Amino acid sequence: KRGNTMRIDRIKLIVLMAERDMTIGRLAELSRLSVSTICQVKAGKSCTPKTGAAIAAALGVPAGEIESR
């Protein structure tokens, strides 16, 4: 983590979404984030820990599991 940003591991995110048959729209809905935010994170952009936690919760995994190391 650098300051107040984190980066989601794109591959883990894609795999978790695929395993759950989850679309970007559904992930946005469950995480209460915009489709635009989900797309940016999926493209490898950094996000706030709050955003990362919301995505992880929507996927049913701990935030640390999807964080890029």
XYZ file of N, CA and C in Angstrom:
207
model
N 0.844 -1.194 0.000
C 0.000 0.000 0.000
C 0.879 1.244 0.000
N 0.499 2.190 -0.828
C 1.190 3.476 -0.834
C 0.206 4.528 -0.369
N 0.478 5.108 0.802
C -0.415 6.141 1.307
C -1.827 5.613 1.458
N -2.775 6.309 0.848
C -4.164 5.885 0.990
C -4.707 5.267 -0.303
N -3.814 4.613 -1.046
C -4.281 3.906 -2.235
C -3.845 2.449 -2.188
N -4.574 1.641 -2.924
C -4.215 0.229 -3.071
C -4.491 -0.153 -4.516
N -3.933 -1.264 -4.918
C -4.182 -1.757 -6.268
C -4.736 -3.176 -6.162
N -5.783 -3.410 -6.930
C -6.412 -4.733 -6.960
C -5.688 -5.591 -7.998
N -5.466 -6.847 -7.665
C -4.869 -7.790 -8.606
C -5.906 -8.090 -9.690
N -5.627 -7.611 -10.899
C -6.594 -7.744 -12.008
C -6.980 -9.187 -12.281
N -5.993 -10.075 -12.288
C -6.262 -11.490 -12.599
C -7.155 -12.115 -11.527
N -6.828 -11.860 -10.258
C -7.660 -12.400 -9.177
C -9.088 -11.870 -9.278
N -9.209 -10.577 -9.599
C -10.543 -9.979 -9.734
C -11.333 -10.656 -10.849
N -10.694 -10.842 -11.996
C -11.350 -11.473 -13.144
C -11.748 -12.916 -12.817
N -10.850 -13.646 -12.154
C -11.131 -15.042 -11.790
C -12.298 -15.120 -10.804
N -12.263 -14.280 -9.768
C -13.340 -14.291 -8.775
C -14.683 -13.926 -9.404
N -14.672 -12.944 -10.292
C -15.911 -12.574 -10.982
C -16.410 -13.723 -11.845
N -15.513 -14.380 -12.559
C -15.886 -15.501 -13.429
C -16.445 -16.666 -12.609
N -15.783 -16.981 -11.495
C -16.242 -18.077 -10.629
C -17.660 -17.833 -10.112
N -17.995 -16.560 -9.947
C -19.311 -16.194 -9.422
C -20.282 -15.816 -10.537
N -19.830 -15.966 -11.778
C -20.646 -15.597 -12.943
C -21.183 -14.168 -12.762
N -20.277 -13.265 -12.360
C -20.655 -11.907 -12.002
C -20.209 -10.904 -13.066
N -21.150 -10.096 -13.501
C -20.833 -9.056 -14.479
C -20.304 -7.817 -13.752
N -19.713 -6.906 -14.518
C -19.254 -5.642 -13.952
C -20.449 -4.894 -13.349
N -21.574 -4.925 -14.050
C -22.783 -4.263 -13.552
C -23.246 -4.813 -12.214
N -23.229 -6.132 -12.094
C -23.645 -6.772 -10.838
C -22.654 -6.465 -9.725
N -21.362 -6.493 -10.028
C -20.350 -6.166 -9.026
C -20.521 -4.718 -8.560
N -20.796 -3.827 -9.492
C -21.027 -2.417 -9.154
C -22.242 -2.294 -8.224
N -23.297 -3.020 -8.564
C -24.519 -2.998 -7.763
C -24.264 -3.493 -6.337
N -23.609 -4.648 -6.224
C -23.351 -5.251 -4.914
C -22.371 -4.436 -4.076
N -21.416 -3.802 -4.724
C -20.392 -3.040 -3.998
C -20.816 -1.589 -3.771
N -21.936 -1.197 -4.421
C -22.430 0.184 -4.366
C -21.402 1.175 -4.924
N -20.699 0.725 -5.955
C -19.743 1.570 -6.669
C -20.254 1.745 -8.092
N -19.709 2.730 -8.800
C -20.146 2.940 -10.183
C -19.485 1.912 -11.111
N -20.132 1.658 -12.228
C -19.568 0.777 -13.251
C -18.216 1.341 -13.692
N -18.133 2.660 -13.813
C -16.890 3.329 -14.209
C -15.752 3.000 -13.232
N -16.035 3.055 -11.940
C -15.021 2.737 -10.927
C -14.573 1.285 -11.058
N -15.513 0.371 -11.207
C -15.177 -1.046 -11.353
C -14.301 -1.243 -12.592
N -14.653 -0.606 -13.690
C -13.868 -0.721 -14.928
C -12.447 -0.207 -14.737
N -12.303 0.902 -14.041
C -10.969 1.467 -13.808
C -10.115 0.526 -12.964
N -10.717 -0.015 -11.907
C -10.003 -0.951 -11.035
C -9.624 -2.214 -11.818
N -10.558 -2.698 -12.617
C -10.320 -3.907 -13.423
C -9.222 -3.671 -14.462
N -9.063 -2.408 -14.876
C -8.027 -2.049 -15.850
C -6.668 -1.840 -15.188
N -6.609 -1.968 -13.857
C -5.331 -1.863 -13.171
C -5.061 -0.539 -12.485
N -6.032 0.360 -12.471
C -5.853 1.641 -11.782
C -5.925 1.419 -10.281
N -5.217 2.256 -9.525
C -5.267 2.139 -8.069
C -6.595 2.696 -7.561
N -6.935 2.339 -6.330
C -8.184 2.788 -5.730
C -7.955 3.020 -4.246
N -8.956 3.561 -3.580
C -8.846 3.745 -2.135
C -9.073 2.400 -1.441
N -8.544 2.251 -0.230
C -8.809 1.016 0.522
C -10.310 0.787 0.728
N -11.076 1.865 0.861
C -12.538 1.742 1.028
C -13.166 1.102 -0.211
N -12.721 1.524 -1.392
C -13.215 0.945 -2.641
C -12.814 -0.523 -2.738
N -11.555 -0.811 -2.423
C -11.076 -2.194 -2.436
C -11.865 -3.080 -1.497
N -12.158 -2.551 -0.316
C -12.928 -3.310 0.679
C -14.352 -3.566 0.188
N -14.936 -2.580 -0.487
C -16.300 -2.742 -1.011
C -16.340 -3.817 -2.100
N -15.331 -3.819 -2.961
C -15.256 -4.835 -4.021
C -15.057 -6.223 -3.414
N -14.140 -6.315 -2.453
C -13.881 -7.596 -1.795
C -15.142 -8.125 -1.104
N -15.837 -7.247 -0.393
C -17.060 -7.658 0.308
C -18.107 -8.158 -0.677
N -18.238 -7.468 -1.809
C -19.214 -7.878 -2.827
C -18.860 -9.247 -3.393
N -17.565 -9.570 -3.414
C -17.113 -10.870 -3.921
C -17.061 -11.929 -2.820
N -17.237 -11.508 -1.576
C -17.226 -12.440 -0.450
C -15.851 -12.918 -0.055
N -14.841 -12.068 -0.247
C -13.472 -12.423 0.130
C -12.862 -11.294 0.968
N -11.812 -11.597 1.759
C -11.123 -10.528 2.489
C -10.395 -9.602 1.506
N -10.307 -8.324 1.834
C -9.652 -7.353 0.954
C -8.227 -7.766 0.603
N -7.528 -8.344 1.571
C -6.150 -8.764 1.336
C -6.006 -9.804 0.239
N -7.072 -10.552 -0.008
C -7.035 -11.619 -1.025
C -7.000 -11.061 -2.448
N -7.542 -9.870 -2.641
C -7.553 -9.304 -4.006
C -6.526 -8.183 -4.197
N -5.835 -7.829 -3.111
C -4.853 -6.758 -3.234
C -3.613 -7.235 -3.962
N -3.142 -6.402 -4.879
C -1.925 -6.711 -5.614
C -0.730 -6.517 -4.690
N 0.209 -7.439 -4.736
C 1.369 -7.351 -3.830
C 2.617 -6.929 -4.570
